[in-house]
Amino acid sequence: MEMNSTLLKFAKPLLGLFVLAIALAACSTPKEKIVLKDIRDVVVDANTDPRLKANAIFYNPNKEQGKLKGIHVDIFINGKKAGVVNQDLKVKIPSRAEFTVPLEVELAIKELGFMNTLMGVLGGKTFQVKYEGNLRVTYHGVPIRIPVNHTDEVKIRF
């Protein structure tokens, strides 16, 4: 009997702390997900290794501010994997506002077919660019992964 009362004496405060930690974590997570609204200023830099540079425009619909810690997004051009954005960041996410994140991707021209891609770029062809992956975000120290799935039609010219 005495052992049960001693165990109960320690279990009650631990259970209370556990419930409090869960309640705080639930309150600190955002109610809505951050949205990728647009990809702007898309430029292909073909001086050395071909790179795609762009600005991703996100919108945070939540009243809480957060921090963008990283981006891991696969880039597909006309259905073929062309590159990966894998950036570690420290970007402040404003509440109920848009914010811009610069992206830079080394393109895998071999995967796309060099001659077809070159002819398409020189001819001003329109490409379907798909961004698929996730964002690493923290709200009040709680890490969250937010999925990204966005498709654009991009006309690229040098």
PDB file of C-alpha atoms in Angstrom:
ATOM      1  CA  MET A   1       0.000   0.000   0.000  1.00  0.00           C
ATOM      2  CA  GLU A   2       2.766   2.399   0.942  1.00  0.00           C
ATOM      3  CA  MET A   3       4.518   1.849  -2.382  1.00  0.00           C
ATOM      4  CA  ASN A   4       1.352   2.682  -4.324  1.00  0.00           C
ATOM      5  CA  SER A   5       0.897   5.971  -2.458  1.00  0.00           C
ATOM      6  CA  THR A   6       4.554   6.903  -3.085  1.00  0.00           C
ATOM      7  CA  LEU A   7       4.187   6.069  -6.763  1.00  0.00           C
ATOM      8  CA  LEU A   8       0.950   8.045  -6.943  1.00  0.00           C
ATOM      9  CA  LYS A   9       2.687  11.003  -5.280  1.00  0.00           C
ATOM     10  CA  PHE A  10       5.201  11.192  -8.164  1.00  0.00           C
ATOM     11  CA  ALA A  11       2.814  10.248 -10.962  1.00  0.00           C
ATOM     12  CA  LYS A  12       0.298  13.066 -10.402  1.00  0.00           C
ATOM     13  CA  PRO A  13       2.764  15.954 -10.952  1.00  0.00           C
ATOM     14  CA  LEU A  14       4.317  14.198 -13.960  1.00  0.00           C
ATOM     15  CA  LEU A  15       0.891  13.625 -15.481  1.00  0.00           C
ATOM     16  CA  GLY A  16       0.040  17.291 -14.894  1.00  0.00           C
ATOM     17  CA  LEU A  17       3.259  18.422 -16.613  1.00  0.00           C
ATOM     18  CA  PHE A  18       2.573  16.083 -19.528  1.00  0.00           C
ATOM     19  CA  VAL A  19      -0.971  17.434 -20.015  1.00  0.00           C
ATOM     20  CA  LEU A  20       0.339  21.026 -19.772  1.00  0.00           C
ATOM     21  CA  ALA A  21       3.043  20.337 -22.395  1.00  0.00           C
ATOM     22  CA  ILE A  22       0.489  18.872 -24.812  1.00  0.00           C
ATOM     23  CA  ALA A  23      -1.875  21.813 -24.279  1.00  0.00           C
ATOM     24  CA  LEU A  24       0.912  24.337 -24.939  1.00  0.00           C
ATOM     25  CA  ALA A  25       2.029  22.519 -28.079  1.00  0.00           C
ATOM     26  CA  ALA A  26      -1.546  22.393 -29.387  1.00  0.00           C
ATOM     27  CA  CYS A  27      -2.028  26.117 -28.789  1.00  0.00           C
ATOM     28  CA  SER A  28       1.190  27.079 -30.539  1.00  0.00           C
ATOM     29  CA  THR A  29       0.616  25.292 -33.836  1.00  0.00           C
ATOM     30  CA  PRO A  30      -0.926  27.358 -36.636  1.00  0.00           C
ATOM     31  CA  LYS A  31      -4.554  26.855 -37.580  1.00  0.00           C
ATOM     32  CA  GLU A  32      -3.944  27.215 -41.342  1.00  0.00           C
ATOM     33  CA  LYS A  33      -1.042  26.181 -43.557  1.00  0.00           C
ATOM     34  CA  ILE A  34       1.332  28.598 -45.241  1.00  0.00           C
ATOM     35  CA  VAL A  35       0.466  28.881 -48.935  1.00  0.00           C
ATOM     36  CA  LEU A  36       2.841  29.100 -51.908  1.00  0.00           C
ATOM     37  CA  LYS A  37       1.098  31.819 -53.926  1.00  0.00           C
ATOM     38  CA  ASP A  38       3.466  32.410 -56.807  1.00  0.00           C
ATOM     39  CA  ILE A  39       6.937  31.942 -58.242  1.00  0.00           C
ATOM     40  CA  ARG A  40       8.213  35.220 -59.714  1.00  0.00           C
ATOM     41  CA  ASP A  41      11.298  36.554 -61.456  1.00  0.00           C
ATOM     42  CA  VAL A  42      12.251  33.175 -62.935  1.00  0.00           C
ATOM     43  CA  VAL A  43      15.655  33.461 -64.615  1.00  0.00           C
ATOM     44  CA  VAL A  44      17.853  30.761 -66.105  1.00  0.00           C
ATOM     45  CA  ASP A  45      21.557  31.509 -65.684  1.00  0.00           C
ATOM     46  CA  ALA A  46      23.471  29.355 -68.180  1.00  0.00           C
ATOM     47  CA  ASN A  47      26.938  30.896 -67.728  1.00  0.00           C
ATOM     48  CA  THR A  48      28.482  27.871 -65.979  1.00  0.00           C
ATOM     49  CA  ASP A  49      26.223  25.153 -64.649  1.00  0.00           C
ATOM     50  CA  PRO A  50      22.658  25.986 -65.639  1.00  0.00           C
ATOM     51  CA  ARG A  51      20.797  27.450 -62.661  1.00  0.00           C
ATOM     52  CA  LEU A  52      17.216  28.467 -62.212  1.00  0.00           C
ATOM     53  CA  LYS A  53      16.801  31.479 -59.932  1.00  0.00           C
ATOM     54  CA  ALA A  54      13.417  32.677 -58.727  1.00  0.00           C
ATOM     55  CA  ASN A  55      11.539  34.283 -55.854  1.00  0.00           C
ATOM     56  CA  ALA A  56       8.904  32.209 -54.085  1.00  0.00           C
ATOM     57  CA  ILE A  57       6.003  34.249 -52.712  1.00  0.00           C
ATOM     58  CA  PHE A  58       4.360  32.669 -49.666  1.00  0.00           C
ATOM     59  CA  TYR A  59       1.380  33.812 -47.595  1.00  0.00           C
ATOM     60  CA  ASN A  60       0.961  33.154 -43.864  1.00  0.00           C
ATOM     61  CA  PRO A  61      -2.778  33.340 -43.028  1.00  0.00           C
ATOM     62  CA  ASN A  62      -2.156  32.842 -39.292  1.00  0.00           C
ATOM     63  CA  LYS A  63      -2.013  35.474 -36.573  1.00  0.00           C
ATOM     64  CA  GLU A  64       1.165  33.841 -35.234  1.00  0.00           C
ATOM     65  CA  GLN A  65       4.608  34.716 -36.552  1.00  0.00           C
ATOM     66  CA  GLY A  66       7.035  31.929 -37.233  1.00  0.00           C
ATOM     67  CA  LYS A  67      10.414  31.086 -38.702  1.00  0.00           C
ATOM     68  CA  LEU A  68      11.161  29.369 -41.984  1.00  0.00           C
ATOM     69  CA  LYS A  69      14.040  27.012 -41.223  1.00  0.00           C
ATOM     70  CA  GLY A  70      14.399  25.232 -44.537  1.00  0.00           C
ATOM     71  CA  ILE A  71      13.058  24.300 -47.934  1.00  0.00           C
ATOM     72  CA  HIS A  72      13.286  20.906 -49.607  1.00  0.00           C
ATOM     73  CA  VAL A  73      11.498  21.017 -52.967  1.00  0.00           C
ATOM     74  CA  ASP A  74      11.964  18.900 -56.093  1.00  0.00           C
ATOM     75  CA  ILE A  75      11.678  20.800 -59.393  1.00  0.00           C
ATOM     76  CA  PHE A  76      10.115  19.062 -62.392  1.00  0.00           C
ATOM     77  CA  ILE A  77      10.196  20.561 -65.891  1.00  0.00           C
ATOM     78  CA  ASN A  78       7.703  19.022 -68.306  1.00  0.00           C
ATOM     79  CA  GLY A  79       7.329  16.050 -65.953  1.00  0.00           C
ATOM     80  CA  LYS A  80      11.062  15.283 -65.626  1.00  0.00           C
ATOM     81  CA  LYS A  81      13.021  15.934 -62.444  1.00  0.00           C
ATOM     82  CA  ALA A  82      15.295  18.876 -63.188  1.00  0.00           C
ATOM     83  CA  GLY A  83      16.683  19.816 -59.801  1.00  0.00           C
ATOM     84  CA  VAL A  84      16.270  20.111 -56.050  1.00  0.00           C
ATOM     85  CA  VAL A  85      15.973  23.145 -53.797  1.00  0.00           C
ATOM     86  CA  ASN A  86      17.552  22.182 -50.493  1.00  0.00           C
ATOM     87  CA  GLN A  87      18.170  25.372 -48.539  1.00  0.00           C
ATOM     88  CA  ASP A  88      18.633  25.952 -44.825  1.00  0.00           C
ATOM     89  CA  LEU A  89      17.222  29.348 -43.913  1.00  0.00           C
ATOM     90  CA  LYS A  90      16.461  31.676 -41.032  1.00  0.00           C
ATOM     91  CA  VAL A  91      13.602  33.732 -42.467  1.00  0.00           C
ATOM     92  CA  LYS A  92      11.068  35.445 -40.222  1.00  0.00           C
ATOM     93  CA  ILE A  93       7.493  34.656 -41.257  1.00  0.00           C
ATOM     94  CA  PRO A  94       5.231  37.666 -40.662  1.00  0.00           C
ATOM     95  CA  SER A  95       1.683  37.151 -39.420  1.00  0.00           C
ATOM     96  CA  ARG A  96      -1.149  37.476 -41.949  1.00  0.00           C
ATOM     97  CA  ALA A  97       1.186  38.678 -44.697  1.00  0.00           C
ATOM     98  CA  GLU A  98       3.164  37.657 -47.765  1.00  0.00           C
ATOM     99  CA  PHE A  99       6.889  37.009 -47.604  1.00  0.00           C
ATOM    100  CA  THR A 100       9.485  36.311 -50.288  1.00  0.00           C
ATOM    101  CA  VAL A 101      12.130  33.600 -50.296  1.00  0.00           C
ATOM    102  CA  PRO A 102      14.866  33.523 -52.970  1.00  0.00           C
ATOM    103  CA  LEU A 103      15.345  30.118 -54.594  1.00  0.00           C
ATOM    104  CA  GLU A 104      18.336  28.820 -56.505  1.00  0.00           C
ATOM    105  CA  VAL A 105      18.406  25.450 -58.257  1.00  0.00           C
ATOM    106  CA  GLU A 106      21.157  23.771 -60.239  1.00  0.00           C
ATOM    107  CA  LEU A 107      19.365  22.246 -63.227  1.00  0.00           C
ATOM    108  CA  ALA A 108      20.081  18.700 -64.389  1.00  0.00           C
ATOM    109  CA  ILE A 109      20.065  19.368 -68.147  1.00  0.00           C
ATOM    110  CA  LYS A 110      21.096  15.753 -68.883  1.00  0.00           C
ATOM    111  CA  GLU A 111      17.825  14.554 -67.375  1.00  0.00           C
ATOM    112  CA  LEU A 112      15.825  16.940 -69.555  1.00  0.00           C
ATOM    113  CA  GLY A 113      17.625  16.216 -72.815  1.00  0.00           C
ATOM    114  CA  PHE A 114      20.166  18.935 -73.599  1.00  0.00           C
ATOM    115  CA  MET A 115      19.276  19.593 -77.248  1.00  0.00           C
ATOM    116  CA  ASN A 116      15.502  19.639 -76.695  1.00  0.00           C
ATOM    117  CA  THR A 117      15.909  21.997 -73.749  1.00  0.00           C
ATOM    118  CA  LEU A 118      18.316  24.280 -75.613  1.00  0.00           C
ATOM    119  CA  MET A 119      16.042  24.482 -78.656  1.00  0.00           C
ATOM    120  CA  GLY A 120      13.031  25.123 -76.429  1.00  0.00           C
ATOM    121  CA  VAL A 121      14.771  27.923 -74.529  1.00  0.00           C
ATOM    122  CA  LEU A 122      16.093  29.572 -77.685  1.00  0.00           C
ATOM    123  CA  GLY A 123      12.685  29.306 -79.322  1.00  0.00           C
ATOM    124  CA  GLY A 124      10.887  30.793 -76.338  1.00  0.00           C
ATOM    125  CA  LYS A 125       9.024  27.561 -75.606  1.00  0.00           C
ATOM    126  CA  THR A 126       6.666  27.405 -72.626  1.00  0.00           C
ATOM    127  CA  PHE A 127       7.656  24.861 -69.979  1.00  0.00           C
ATOM    128  CA  GLN A 128       5.508  23.347 -67.250  1.00  0.00           C
ATOM    129  CA  VAL A 129       7.417  23.740 -63.974  1.00  0.00           C
ATOM    130  CA  LYS A 130       6.209  21.804 -60.932  1.00  0.00           C
ATOM    131  CA  TYR A 131       7.463  22.417 -57.380  1.00  0.00           C
ATOM    132  CA  GLU A 132       6.912  19.505 -54.989  1.00  0.00           C
ATOM    133  CA  GLY A 133       8.261  19.050 -51.457  1.00  0.00           C
ATOM    134  CA  ASN A 134       8.003  20.720 -48.064  1.00  0.00           C
ATOM    135  CA  LEU A 135       8.926  23.672 -45.884  1.00  0.00           C
ATOM    136  CA  ARG A 136      10.415  23.326 -42.401  1.00  0.00           C
ATOM    137  CA  VAL A 137       8.761  25.930 -40.180  1.00  0.00           C
ATOM    138  CA  THR A 138       8.718  26.590 -36.442  1.00  0.00           C
ATOM    139  CA  TYR A 139       5.996  28.307 -34.431  1.00  0.00           C
ATOM    140  CA  HIS A 140       6.944  29.047 -30.806  1.00  0.00           C
ATOM    141  CA  GLY A 141       9.758  26.507 -31.113  1.00  0.00           C
ATOM    142  CA  VAL A 142       7.476  23.712 -32.355  1.00  0.00           C
ATOM    143  CA  PRO A 143       8.732  22.273 -35.692  1.00  0.00           C
ATOM    144  CA  ILE A 144       6.188  21.744 -38.485  1.00  0.00           C
ATOM    145  CA  ARG A 145       6.534  20.449 -42.058  1.00  0.00           C
ATOM    146  CA  ILE A 146       4.299  22.142 -44.620  1.00  0.00           C
ATOM    147  CA  PRO A 147       3.771  20.444 -48.000  1.00  0.00           C
ATOM    148  CA  VAL A 148       4.420  22.341 -51.247  1.00  0.00           C
ATOM    149  CA  ASN A 149       2.697  21.350 -54.492  1.00  0.00           C
ATOM    150  CA  HIS A 150       2.645  24.144 -57.097  1.00  0.00           C
ATOM    151  CA  THR A 151       2.639  24.110 -60.919  1.00  0.00           C
ATOM    152  CA  ASP A 152       3.466  27.016 -63.260  1.00  0.00           C
ATOM    153  CA  GLU A 153       3.694  27.582 -66.992  1.00  0.00           C
ATOM    154  CA  VAL A 154       6.967  29.444 -67.608  1.00  0.00           C
ATOM    155  CA  LYS A 155       8.227  30.909 -70.886  1.00  0.00           C
ATOM    156  CA  ILE A 156      12.017  31.069 -70.713  1.00  0.00           C
ATOM    157  CA  ARG A 157      14.157  33.174 -73.029  1.00  0.00           C
ATOM    158  CA  PHE A 158      17.782  34.242 -72.867  1.00  0.00           C
TER     159      PHE A 158
END
